[in-house]
Amino acid sequence: MVEITTEHLSASAQDLSRAADLLARGGLVAFPTETVYGLGADAGNDRAVARIFEAKNRPSFNPLIVHLADLADIKALVKWNHLADRVAEAFWPGPLTLVLPLRAGAPVSRLVTAGLDTLAVRMPAAPVAQALLREIGGPVAAPSANLSGQISPTRAGHVLDGLTGRIEAVVDGGPCSVGLESTILGLAGPPTLLRPGGVPMDDLAEVLNTRVATRRETDHISAPGQTRSHYAPRARVRLNAVDFEEGETRLGFGDTDCDLNLSETEDLTEAAANLFEYLHRLDAQGARVIAVAPIPHLGLGVAINDRLSRAAADR
Ligand code: TXA
Ligand code: MG
Protein backbone atom coordinates (compact mmCIF):
# COMPACT_ATOMS: atom_id res chain seq x y z
CA MET A 1 0.00 0.00 0.00
CA VAL A 2 1.28 3.45 -0.91
CA GLU A 3 1.68 5.82 2.07
CA ILE A 4 -0.53 8.88 1.77
CA THR A 5 -0.66 12.09 3.76
CA THR A 6 -3.43 12.05 6.37
CA GLU A 7 -4.94 15.46 7.06
CA HIS A 8 -6.10 16.21 10.62
CA LEU A 9 -9.17 18.38 10.02
CA SER A 10 -11.28 20.34 12.48
CA ALA A 11 -15.06 20.52 12.47
CA SER A 12 -15.10 24.06 11.02
CA ALA A 13 -17.32 24.72 7.98
CA GLN A 14 -14.21 25.16 5.86
CA ASP A 15 -12.68 21.85 6.98
CA LEU A 16 -16.00 20.00 6.53
CA SER A 17 -16.17 21.20 2.96
CA ARG A 18 -12.58 19.98 2.48
CA ALA A 19 -13.64 16.58 3.92
CA ALA A 20 -16.66 16.42 1.60
CA ASP A 21 -14.45 17.26 -1.35
CA LEU A 22 -11.99 14.47 -0.50
CA LEU A 23 -14.89 12.00 -0.20
CA ALA A 24 -16.38 13.10 -3.52
CA ARG A 25 -13.04 12.36 -5.18
CA GLY A 26 -12.96 8.80 -3.82
CA GLY A 27 -10.97 9.55 -0.67
CA LEU A 28 -11.27 7.93 2.75
CA VAL A 29 -12.25 10.32 5.54
CA ALA A 30 -12.77 9.30 9.17
CA PHE A 31 -15.42 11.27 11.03
CA PRO A 32 -16.99 11.27 14.50
CA THR A 33 -20.44 9.87 15.20
CA GLU A 34 -21.93 9.65 18.69
CA THR A 35 -21.03 5.92 18.78
CA VAL A 36 -17.47 5.62 17.44
CA TYR A 37 -15.43 7.25 14.65
CA GLY A 38 -16.39 5.87 11.23
CA LEU A 39 -14.13 5.45 8.20
CA GLY A 40 -16.20 7.04 5.46
CA ALA A 41 -16.20 6.54 1.70
CA ASP A 42 -18.67 7.45 -1.06
CA ALA A 43 -21.03 4.43 -0.95
CA GLY A 44 -21.69 4.70 -4.68
CA ASN A 45 -18.01 4.48 -5.65
CA ASP A 46 -16.75 0.86 -5.92
CA ARG A 47 -13.10 1.85 -5.87
CA ALA A 48 -13.52 4.07 -2.79
CA VAL A 49 -15.45 1.34 -0.93
CA ALA A 50 -12.82 -1.25 -1.85
CA ARG A 51 -10.18 1.05 -0.38
CA ILE A 52 -11.96 0.88 3.03
CA PHE A 53 -11.25 -2.86 3.21
CA GLU A 54 -7.64 -2.31 2.15
CA ALA A 55 -7.02 0.50 4.67
CA LYS A 56 -8.50 -1.49 7.56
CA ASN A 57 -6.86 -4.78 6.54
CA ARG A 58 -10.34 -6.24 6.69
CA PRO A 59 -9.76 -9.85 5.63
CA SER A 60 -13.10 -10.42 3.96
CA PHE A 61 -15.70 -8.22 2.40
CA ASN A 62 -18.13 -7.84 5.31
CA PRO A 63 -21.09 -5.61 4.53
CA LEU A 64 -20.90 -1.97 5.63
CA ILE A 65 -23.39 0.46 7.18
CA VAL A 66 -24.56 3.37 5.01
CA HIS A 67 -24.95 6.73 6.77
CA LEU A 68 -27.30 9.53 5.76
CA ALA A 69 -28.71 12.63 7.47
CA ASP A 70 -32.21 12.54 5.94
CA LEU A 71 -34.97 9.98 6.32
CA ALA A 72 -36.24 10.56 2.76
CA ASP A 73 -32.77 9.72 1.40
CA ILE A 74 -32.67 6.54 3.48
CA LYS A 75 -36.11 5.47 2.27
CA ALA A 76 -34.88 5.83 -1.32
CA LEU A 77 -32.30 3.07 -0.70
CA VAL A 78 -34.32 0.44 1.19
CA LYS A 79 -37.81 -1.04 1.29
CA TRP A 80 -39.27 0.64 4.37
CA ASN A 81 -41.94 -0.86 6.64
CA HIS A 82 -44.10 0.13 9.61
CA LEU A 83 -41.76 -1.33 12.24
CA ALA A 84 -38.91 0.71 10.75
CA ASP A 85 -41.18 3.75 11.06
CA ARG A 86 -41.70 3.15 14.77
CA VAL A 87 -38.06 2.69 15.73
CA ALA A 88 -36.84 5.48 13.44
CA GLU A 89 -39.35 7.83 15.05
CA ALA A 90 -38.16 6.85 18.53
CA PHE A 91 -34.39 6.52 18.05
CA TRP A 92 -33.22 8.45 14.95
CA PRO A 93 -31.04 10.31 14.72
CA GLY A 94 -29.14 8.07 17.13
CA PRO A 95 -27.13 4.91 17.81
CA LEU A 96 -29.39 2.49 15.90
CA THR A 97 -28.76 0.74 12.57
CA LEU A 98 -31.59 -0.92 10.62
CA VAL A 99 -31.10 -3.78 8.16
CA LEU A 100 -33.80 -3.67 5.47
CA PRO A 101 -34.28 -5.07 1.96
CA LEU A 102 -32.19 -3.18 -0.59
CA ARG A 103 -34.20 -1.37 -3.26
CA ALA A 104 -33.46 -2.45 -6.82
CA GLY A 105 -31.28 0.14 -8.51
CA ALA A 106 -30.25 1.89 -5.27
CA PRO A 107 -27.01 3.79 -6.00
CA VAL A 108 -24.90 1.74 -3.59
CA SER A 109 -21.83 -0.32 -4.51
CA ARG A 110 -22.24 -4.12 -4.33
CA LEU A 111 -19.18 -4.09 -2.08
CA VAL A 112 -21.19 -2.21 0.57
CA THR A 113 -23.73 -5.04 0.89
CA ALA A 114 -21.16 -7.78 0.16
CA GLY A 115 -23.67 -9.06 -2.37
CA LEU A 116 -26.53 -9.44 0.18
CA ASP A 117 -30.03 -8.31 -0.79
CA THR A 118 -30.28 -6.24 2.41
CA LEU A 119 -28.68 -2.92 3.37
CA ALA A 120 -27.72 -1.59 6.81
CA VAL A 121 -28.72 2.09 7.22
CA ARG A 122 -28.11 4.57 10.01
CA MET A 123 -28.81 8.23 10.77
CA PRO A 124 -26.20 9.40 13.28
CA ALA A 125 -27.02 12.13 15.81
CA ALA A 126 -23.61 13.73 16.38
CA PRO A 127 -23.78 17.29 15.00
CA VAL A 128 -20.44 16.94 13.18
CA ALA A 129 -21.61 13.77 11.43
CA GLN A 130 -24.90 15.43 10.52
CA ALA A 131 -23.15 18.50 9.13
CA LEU A 132 -20.70 16.43 7.09
CA LEU A 133 -23.42 14.14 5.70
CA ARG A 134 -25.51 17.16 4.67
CA GLU A 135 -22.49 18.71 2.98
CA ILE A 136 -21.94 15.50 0.98
CA GLY A 137 -25.62 14.92 0.24
CA GLY A 138 -25.19 11.23 -0.65
CA PRO A 139 -24.78 7.89 1.15
CA VAL A 140 -21.52 7.37 3.04
CA ALA A 141 -20.37 3.82 3.80
CA ALA A 142 -18.51 3.65 7.11
CA PRO A 143 -17.21 0.87 9.34
CA SER A 144 -15.47 1.79 12.57
CA ALA A 145 -12.21 3.63 11.79
CA ASN A 146 -9.78 1.09 13.27
CA LEU A 147 -7.52 -1.60 11.84
CA SER A 148 -9.47 -4.85 11.62
CA GLY A 149 -9.71 -6.67 14.97
CA GLN A 150 -8.49 -3.74 17.07
CA ILE A 151 -10.36 -1.54 19.53
CA SER A 152 -12.85 0.88 17.97
CA PRO A 153 -11.82 4.56 18.05
CA THR A 154 -13.68 7.07 20.21
CA ARG A 155 -11.24 9.96 19.58
CA ALA A 156 -9.45 11.34 16.51
CA GLY A 157 -6.13 10.37 18.11
CA HIS A 158 -7.16 6.69 18.17
CA VAL A 159 -7.93 6.90 14.43
CA LEU A 160 -4.55 8.50 13.69
CA ASP A 161 -2.70 5.85 15.76
CA GLY A 162 -4.12 3.09 13.56
CA LEU A 163 -4.67 4.62 10.14
CA THR A 164 -2.15 7.44 9.55
CA GLY A 165 -0.71 7.07 6.04
CA ARG A 166 -3.63 4.88 4.93
CA ILE A 167 -6.49 7.42 4.72
CA GLU A 168 -6.87 10.96 3.35
CA ALA A 169 -8.18 12.66 6.49
CA VAL A 170 -9.80 12.51 9.90
CA VAL A 171 -12.32 15.10 11.04
CA ASP A 172 -11.72 15.80 14.73
CA GLY A 173 -14.96 16.27 16.65
CA GLY A 174 -13.66 15.38 20.10
CA PRO A 175 -14.66 12.27 22.07
CA CYS A 176 -17.74 10.23 21.10
CA SER A 177 -20.59 10.63 23.57
CA VAL A 178 -21.98 7.05 23.48
CA GLY A 179 -18.66 5.28 22.94
CA LEU A 180 -20.06 1.92 21.74
CA GLU A 181 -21.19 0.97 18.23
CA SER A 182 -24.84 1.23 17.21
CA THR A 183 -27.38 -1.45 17.98
CA ILE A 184 -28.14 -3.36 14.75
CA LEU A 185 -31.77 -4.40 14.31
CA GLY A 186 -32.73 -6.67 11.41
CA LEU A 187 -36.14 -5.72 9.99
CA ALA A 188 -35.99 -7.54 6.65
CA GLY A 189 -37.88 -10.37 8.37
CA PRO A 190 -39.10 -10.79 11.97
CA PRO A 191 -37.36 -8.18 14.19
CA THR A 192 -33.96 -9.57 15.14
CA LEU A 193 -31.20 -8.10 17.26
CA LEU A 194 -28.05 -8.55 15.13
CA ARG A 195 -25.68 -6.68 17.45
CA PRO A 196 -26.27 -5.14 20.90
CA GLY A 197 -25.17 -1.50 21.04
CA GLY A 198 -26.02 2.05 21.98
CA VAL A 199 -29.80 1.56 22.13
CA PRO A 200 -30.69 -1.04 24.81
CA MET A 201 -32.68 -4.06 23.65
CA ASP A 202 -35.50 -3.43 26.16
CA ASP A 203 -36.06 0.08 24.78
CA LEU A 204 -36.36 -1.37 21.27
CA ALA A 205 -38.76 -4.11 22.34
CA GLU A 206 -40.94 -1.58 24.11
CA VAL A 207 -41.25 0.66 21.06
CA LEU A 208 -41.76 -2.26 18.66
CA ASN A 209 -44.33 -3.71 21.03
CA THR A 210 -43.36 -7.16 19.83
CA ARG A 211 -40.75 -9.77 20.62
CA VAL A 212 -37.27 -9.18 19.27
CA ALA A 213 -35.40 -12.37 18.44
CA THR A 214 -31.72 -12.56 19.30
CA ARG A 215 -29.04 -13.88 16.99
CA ARG A 216 -28.72 -17.19 18.79
CA GLU A 217 -32.26 -18.08 17.78
CA THR A 218 -31.71 -17.07 14.18
CA ASP A 219 -28.18 -18.13 13.36
CA HIS A 220 -28.89 -17.99 9.65
CA ILE A 221 -29.52 -14.22 9.76
CA SER A 222 -26.49 -12.66 11.36
CA ALA A 223 -24.25 -9.66 11.16
CA PRO A 224 -21.43 -11.37 9.26
CA GLY A 225 -18.78 -9.12 10.81
CA GLN A 226 -19.51 -10.39 14.30
CA THR A 227 -16.53 -12.68 14.77
CA ARG A 228 -15.81 -13.78 18.31
CA SER A 229 -12.39 -12.17 18.71
CA HIS A 230 -12.77 -8.46 18.05
CA TYR A 231 -12.18 -5.15 19.79
CA ALA A 232 -8.97 -6.68 21.02
CA PRO A 233 -6.38 -4.74 23.00
CA ARG A 234 -2.80 -6.02 22.99
CA ALA A 235 -3.19 -6.94 26.65
CA ARG A 236 -4.91 -10.15 27.72
CA VAL A 237 -8.35 -9.45 29.18
CA ARG A 238 -9.80 -11.30 32.20
CA LEU A 239 -13.52 -10.82 32.81
CA ASN A 240 -15.70 -10.74 35.93
CA ALA A 241 -12.68 -10.19 38.15
CA VAL A 242 -13.83 -10.01 41.75
CA ASP A 243 -10.38 -10.39 43.24
CA PHE A 244 -7.43 -8.88 41.46
CA GLU A 245 -4.18 -10.75 41.04
CA GLU A 246 -0.57 -9.59 41.25
CA GLY A 247 0.63 -7.87 38.07
CA GLU A 248 -2.85 -7.24 36.70
CA THR A 249 -4.12 -3.83 35.72
CA ARG A 250 -7.52 -3.32 37.32
CA LEU A 251 -10.45 -1.88 35.38
CA GLY A 252 -13.17 -1.29 37.93
CA PHE A 253 -16.87 -0.53 38.07
CA GLY A 254 -18.54 0.97 41.12
CA ASP A 255 -17.05 1.83 44.46
CA THR A 256 -13.84 -0.19 44.33
CA ASP A 257 -10.08 0.13 44.47
CA CYS A 258 -8.73 -0.05 40.89
CA ASP A 259 -6.37 1.55 38.32
CA LEU A 260 -9.14 3.00 36.14
CA ASN A 261 -12.84 3.07 36.96
CA LEU A 262 -15.45 2.76 34.19
CA SER A 263 -17.97 4.43 36.50
CA GLU A 264 -17.65 4.99 40.24
CA THR A 265 -21.40 5.56 40.49
CA GLU A 266 -22.26 2.39 38.50
CA ASP A 267 -23.67 4.50 35.68
CA LEU A 268 -23.75 2.24 32.58
CA THR A 269 -23.96 5.19 30.18
CA GLU A 270 -20.76 6.60 31.64
CA ALA A 271 -19.12 3.14 31.57
CA ALA A 272 -20.01 2.69 27.87
CA ALA A 273 -18.53 6.08 27.01
CA ASN A 274 -15.30 5.21 28.86
CA LEU A 275 -14.83 1.58 27.77
CA PHE A 276 -12.86 1.84 24.49
CA GLU A 277 -11.04 4.99 25.67
CA TYR A 278 -9.77 3.14 28.75
CA LEU A 279 -8.79 0.01 26.79
CA HIS A 280 -6.80 2.24 24.41
CA ARG A 281 -5.18 3.99 27.37
CA LEU A 282 -4.22 0.77 29.19
CA ASP A 283 -2.74 -0.64 25.98
CA ALA A 284 -0.68 2.52 25.53
CA GLN A 285 0.58 2.12 29.11
CA GLY A 286 1.75 -1.41 28.25
CA ALA A 287 -0.66 -3.31 30.50
CA ARG A 288 -0.13 -7.07 30.19
CA VAL A 289 -3.35 -8.34 31.76
CA ILE A 290 -6.46 -6.21 32.20
CA ALA A 291 -8.78 -7.58 34.88
CA VAL A 292 -12.28 -6.18 34.47
CA ALA A 293 -14.82 -6.02 37.29
CA PRO A 294 -18.27 -7.57 36.65
CA ILE A 295 -20.67 -5.33 34.73
CA PRO A 296 -24.43 -5.95 35.13
CA HIS A 297 -26.17 -7.45 32.07
CA LEU A 298 -28.79 -4.71 31.99
CA GLY A 299 -29.50 -1.91 29.52
CA LEU A 300 -26.21 -0.73 27.98
CA GLY A 301 -24.44 -3.36 30.11
CA VAL A 302 -25.45 -5.97 27.52
CA ALA A 303 -23.45 -4.20 24.79
CA ILE A 304 -20.56 -3.50 27.19
CA ASN A 305 -20.35 -7.21 28.11
CA ASP A 306 -20.60 -8.18 24.42
CA ARG A 307 -17.55 -6.02 23.55
CA LEU A 308 -15.63 -7.18 26.62
CA SER A 309 -16.19 -10.87 25.86
CA ARG A 310 -14.87 -10.31 22.32
CA ALA A 311 -11.86 -8.45 23.71
CA ALA A 312 -11.20 -11.44 25.99
CA ALA A 313 -11.74 -14.15 23.34
CA ASP A 314 -8.88 -16.36 22.11
CA ARG A 315 -7.17 -14.83 19.09
O1 TXA B 1 -21.89 2.64 15.41
C1 TXA B 1 -21.67 2.06 14.35
O2 TXA B 1 -22.47 1.26 13.85
C2 TXA B 1 -20.35 2.39 13.63
C3 TXA B 1 -20.43 3.85 13.17
C4 TXA B 1 -19.21 4.26 12.38
O3 TXA B 1 -21.61 4.06 12.45
N1 TXA B 1 -20.11 1.51 12.53
C5 TXA B 1 -19.78 0.20 12.69
O4 TXA B 1 -19.50 -0.46 11.51
O5 TXA B 1 -19.74 -0.35 13.76
P1 TXA B 1 -18.76 -1.89 11.45
O6 TXA B 1 -18.44 -2.10 10.02
O7 TXA B 1 -17.63 -1.93 12.38
O8 TXA B 1 -19.88 -2.90 11.85
C6 TXA B 1 -20.98 -3.09 10.99
C7 TXA B 1 -21.67 -4.40 11.27
C8 TXA B 1 -20.88 -5.61 10.86
O9 TXA B 1 -20.94 -6.58 11.88
C9 TXA B 1 -21.61 -6.10 9.60
O10 TXA B 1 -21.46 -7.46 9.41
C10 TXA B 1 -23.03 -5.67 9.91
O11 TXA B 1 -22.90 -4.42 10.52
N2 TXA B 1 -23.85 -5.50 8.69
C11 TXA B 1 -23.70 -4.57 7.73
N3 TXA B 1 -24.59 -4.75 6.74
C12 TXA B 1 -25.35 -5.81 7.08
C13 TXA B 1 -26.44 -6.51 6.48
N4 TXA B 1 -26.93 -6.14 5.30
N5 TXA B 1 -26.97 -7.55 7.15
C14 TXA B 1 -26.47 -7.93 8.35
N6 TXA B 1 -25.43 -7.32 8.96
C15 TXA B 1 -24.87 -6.28 8.34
MG1 MG C 1 -15.95 -2.39 13.76
XYZ file of C-alpha atoms and ligand atoms in Angstrom:
349
model
C 0.000 0.000 0.000
C 1.284 3.449 -0.908
C 1.679 5.822 2.066
C -0.532 8.877 1.765
C -0.663 12.089 3.758
C -3.426 12.047 6.372
C -4.943 15.456 7.061
C -6.102 16.206 10.619
C -9.170 18.384 10.015
C -11.277 20.338 12.485
C -15.061 20.518 12.469
C -15.098 24.059 11.023
C -17.319 24.724 7.982
C -14.213 25.157 5.855
C -12.683 21.852 6.978
C -15.996 19.998 6.530
C -16.168 21.200 2.961
C -12.577 19.976 2.475
C -13.640 16.583 3.922
C -16.661 16.418 1.601
C -14.447 17.263 -1.352
C -11.989 14.471 -0.503
C -14.893 11.998 -0.202
C -16.379 13.105 -3.523
C -13.039 12.357 -5.178
C -12.962 8.799 -3.820
C -10.972 9.554 -0.673
C -11.272 7.930 2.746
C -12.253 10.319 5.542
C -12.769 9.297 9.172
C -15.418 11.271 11.035
C -16.991 11.270 14.503
C -20.437 9.868 15.200
C -21.930 9.651 18.690
C -21.030 5.919 18.775
C -17.468 5.625 17.435
C -15.430 7.252 14.645
C -16.395 5.873 11.232
C -14.127 5.446 8.198
C -16.195 7.043 5.455
C -16.199 6.541 1.695
C -18.671 7.451 -1.064
C -21.027 4.429 -0.945
C -21.693 4.696 -4.679
C -18.012 4.476 -5.654
C -16.745 0.862 -5.924
C -13.102 1.851 -5.874
C -13.524 4.067 -2.790
C -15.447 1.344 -0.930
C -12.817 -1.254 -1.852
C -10.182 1.052 -0.377
C -11.964 0.880 3.025
C -11.245 -2.860 3.210
C -7.640 -2.312 2.148
C -7.020 0.497 4.668
C -8.502 -1.493 7.563
C -6.858 -4.783 6.543
C -10.338 -6.236 6.688
C -9.760 -9.850 5.629
C -13.097 -10.424 3.961
C -15.700 -8.218 2.398
C -18.131 -7.835 5.309
C -21.087 -5.606 4.531
C -20.898 -1.974 5.633
C -23.387 0.456 7.178
C -24.560 3.365 5.013
C -24.949 6.734 6.774
C -27.304 9.534 5.762
C -28.708 12.630 7.475
C -32.209 12.542 5.941
C -34.974 9.985 6.318
C -36.237 10.564 2.763
C -32.765 9.724 1.405
C -32.675 6.540 3.485
C -36.108 5.466 2.265
C -34.875 5.835 -1.321
C -32.299 3.074 -0.702
C -34.316 0.439 1.190
C -37.809 -1.037 1.286
C -39.269 0.639 4.367
C -41.937 -0.864 6.640
C -44.104 0.130 9.606
C -41.757 -1.334 12.242
C -38.913 0.708 10.754
C -41.180 3.751 11.064
C -41.695 3.153 14.770
C -38.065 2.695 15.734
C -36.844 5.481 13.442
C -39.348 7.832 15.046
C -38.155 6.851 18.530
C -34.391 6.522 18.052
C -33.224 8.451 14.950
C -31.040 10.311 14.719
C -29.139 8.066 17.134
C -27.133 4.905 17.812
C -29.391 2.485 15.902
C -28.759 0.736 12.567
C -31.587 -0.924 10.617
C -31.104 -3.781 8.159
C -33.805 -3.674 5.472
C -34.278 -5.068 1.959
C -32.185 -3.184 -0.590
C -34.199 -1.369 -3.260
C -33.459 -2.452 -6.816
C -31.282 0.140 -8.508
C -30.251 1.885 -5.268
C -27.010 3.791 -5.997
C -24.896 1.737 -3.588
C -21.828 -0.315 -4.515
C -22.244 -4.118 -4.329
C -19.175 -4.088 -2.078
C -21.190 -2.215 0.567
C -23.728 -5.045 0.892
C -21.160 -7.780 0.161
C -23.670 -9.060 -2.372
C -26.534 -9.443 0.176
C -30.031 -8.308 -0.792
C -30.281 -6.238 2.411
C -28.681 -2.923 3.373
C -27.717 -1.587 6.808
C -28.720 2.088 7.218
C -28.113 4.566 10.011
C -28.814 8.229 10.768
C -26.200 9.403 13.284
C -27.023 12.134 15.809
C -23.610 13.725 16.381
C -23.781 17.291 14.997
C -20.436 16.944 13.178
C -21.613 13.767 11.434
C -24.902 15.433 10.518
C -23.154 18.504 9.133
C -20.697 16.431 7.091
C -23.419 14.140 5.698
C -25.511 17.163 4.666
C -22.491 18.712 2.983
C -21.935 15.500 0.981
C -25.620 14.918 0.243
C -25.189 11.228 -0.649
C -24.782 7.886 1.149
C -21.518 7.373 3.044
C -20.375 3.818 3.805
C -18.508 3.650 7.108
C -17.208 0.873 9.338
C -15.470 1.793 12.572
C -12.206 3.628 11.786
C -9.776 1.095 13.272
C -7.519 -1.605 11.835
C -9.472 -4.847 11.620
C -9.710 -6.673 14.970
C -8.492 -3.738 17.070
C -10.359 -1.541 19.535
C -12.847 0.880 17.973
C -11.821 4.562 18.053
C -13.676 7.072 20.211
C -11.245 9.959 19.580
C -9.455 11.343 16.512
C -6.127 10.373 18.112
C -7.160 6.692 18.167
C -7.930 6.900 14.426
C -4.548 8.497 13.693
C -2.704 5.847 15.759
C -4.123 3.090 13.557
C -4.671 4.624 10.138
C -2.154 7.439 9.554
C -0.710 7.071 6.045
C -3.626 4.877 4.931
C -6.493 7.420 4.721
C -6.870 10.956 3.346
C -8.180 12.661 6.492
C -9.795 12.507 9.902
C -12.323 15.099 11.045
C -11.721 15.804 14.735
C -14.962 16.270 16.650
C -13.658 15.380 20.097
C -14.660 12.274 22.070
C -17.743 10.229 21.097
C -20.592 10.627 23.565
C -21.976 7.054 23.476
C -18.658 5.276 22.941
C -20.061 1.916 21.740
C -21.195 0.974 18.229
C -24.835 1.230 17.213
C -27.381 -1.453 17.978
C -28.138 -3.362 14.750
C -31.769 -4.400 14.306
C -32.731 -6.672 11.408
C -36.138 -5.717 9.989
C -35.987 -7.540 6.648
C -37.882 -10.368 8.373
C -39.100 -10.789 11.971
C -37.362 -8.178 14.189
C -33.958 -9.571 15.139
C -31.200 -8.095 17.258
C -28.047 -8.555 15.132
C -25.675 -6.679 17.455
C -26.274 -5.141 20.897
C -25.166 -1.504 21.036
C -26.022 2.047 21.985
C -29.803 1.557 22.126
C -30.688 -1.038 24.807
C -32.685 -4.058 23.648
C -35.503 -3.427 26.157
C -36.056 0.084 24.781
C -36.360 -1.374 21.272
C -38.760 -4.114 22.344
C -40.942 -1.580 24.114
C -41.254 0.664 21.060
C -41.758 -2.255 18.659
C -44.329 -3.713 21.028
C -43.362 -7.163 19.830
C -40.752 -9.769 20.624
C -37.274 -9.179 19.275
C -35.402 -12.369 18.435
C -31.724 -12.559 19.297
C -29.045 -13.879 16.990
C -28.718 -17.195 18.791
C -32.257 -18.077 17.782
C -31.713 -17.066 14.176
C -28.183 -18.125 13.356
C -28.889 -17.987 9.652
C -29.520 -14.219 9.757
C -26.488 -12.656 11.356
C -24.249 -9.659 11.162
C -21.427 -11.369 9.263
C -18.777 -9.116 10.807
C -19.513 -10.389 14.296
C -16.528 -12.680 14.775
C -15.811 -13.777 18.306
C -12.387 -12.169 18.709
C -12.771 -8.463 18.049
C -12.185 -5.147 19.792
C -8.970 -6.683 21.025
C -6.377 -4.736 22.998
C -2.800 -6.019 22.993
C -3.193 -6.942 26.646
C -4.914 -10.151 27.722
C -8.347 -9.451 29.184
C -9.800 -11.304 32.204
C -13.518 -10.821 32.810
C -15.701 -10.737 35.935
C -12.680 -10.187 38.149
C -13.833 -10.008 41.748
C -10.380 -10.387 43.239
C -7.431 -8.884 41.463
C -4.177 -10.751 41.040
C -0.570 -9.593 41.248
C 0.627 -7.866 38.070
C -2.848 -7.237 36.703
C -4.120 -3.825 35.716
C -7.516 -3.316 37.315
C -10.449 -1.883 35.377
C -13.166 -1.287 37.935
C -16.866 -0.534 38.075
C -18.538 0.975 41.122
C -17.047 1.834 44.462
C -13.844 -0.195 44.329
C -10.080 0.133 44.465
C -8.727 -0.048 40.894
C -6.365 1.553 38.321
C -9.140 2.998 36.144
C -12.838 3.071 36.962
C -15.453 2.762 34.190
C -17.970 4.431 36.504
C -17.647 4.994 40.238
C -21.397 5.557 40.489
C -22.262 2.386 38.500
C -23.670 4.500 35.680
C -23.751 2.243 32.585
C -23.958 5.189 30.179
C -20.758 6.598 31.638
C -19.120 3.142 31.568
C -20.011 2.693 27.870
C -18.527 6.075 27.007
C -15.299 5.214 28.855
C -14.830 1.583 27.773
C -12.863 1.845 24.491
C -11.041 4.985 25.668
C -9.768 3.137 28.751
C -8.788 0.008 26.789
C -6.797 2.240 24.406
C -5.175 3.991 27.369
C -4.222 0.775 29.194
C -2.736 -0.636 25.980
C -0.683 2.524 25.526
C 0.581 2.120 29.111
C 1.751 -1.411 28.247
C -0.662 -3.310 30.505
C -0.128 -7.072 30.194
C -3.350 -8.344 31.755
C -6.455 -6.213 32.196
C -8.780 -7.583 34.878
C -12.279 -6.179 34.473
C -14.817 -6.024 37.287
C -18.267 -7.566 36.648
C -20.674 -5.325 34.726
C -24.427 -5.949 35.133
C -26.174 -7.449 32.069
C -28.789 -4.710 31.994
C -29.496 -1.907 29.519
C -26.208 -0.731 27.981
C -24.445 -3.357 30.115
C -25.452 -5.975 27.522
C -23.454 -4.202 24.795
C -20.556 -3.503 27.189
C -20.348 -7.214 28.107
C -20.601 -8.176 24.415
C -17.553 -6.024 23.551
C -15.628 -7.184 26.623
C -16.194 -10.867 25.859
C -14.873 -10.307 22.319
C -11.856 -8.450 23.706
C -11.203 -11.439 25.991
C -11.742 -14.150 23.339
C -8.881 -16.356 22.113
C -7.170 -14.833 19.089
O -21.892 2.642 15.413
C -21.669 2.061 14.347
O -22.465 1.258 13.854
C -20.352 2.395 13.629
C -20.427 3.850 13.174
C -19.212 4.263 12.379
O -21.612 4.057 12.453
N -20.114 1.509 12.525
C -19.780 0.199 12.690
O -19.498 -0.464 11.514
O -19.738 -0.346 13.764
P -18.761 -1.893 11.454
O -18.445 -2.105 10.018
O -17.626 -1.932 12.377
O -19.882 -2.898 11.854
C -20.983 -3.093 10.991
C -21.672 -4.399 11.273
C -20.877 -5.606 10.863
O -20.938 -6.580 11.883
C -21.606 -6.095 9.602
O -21.465 -7.457 9.413
C -23.032 -5.673 9.906
O -22.895 -4.421 10.518
N -23.845 -5.500 8.686
C -23.699 -4.573 7.732
N -24.592 -4.752 6.737
C -25.346 -5.811 7.084
C -26.437 -6.507 6.478
N -26.928 -6.136 5.300
N -26.965 -7.554 7.148
C -26.472 -7.930 8.346
N -25.430 -7.320 8.959
C -24.874 -6.280 8.342
Mg -15.948 -2.387 13.759
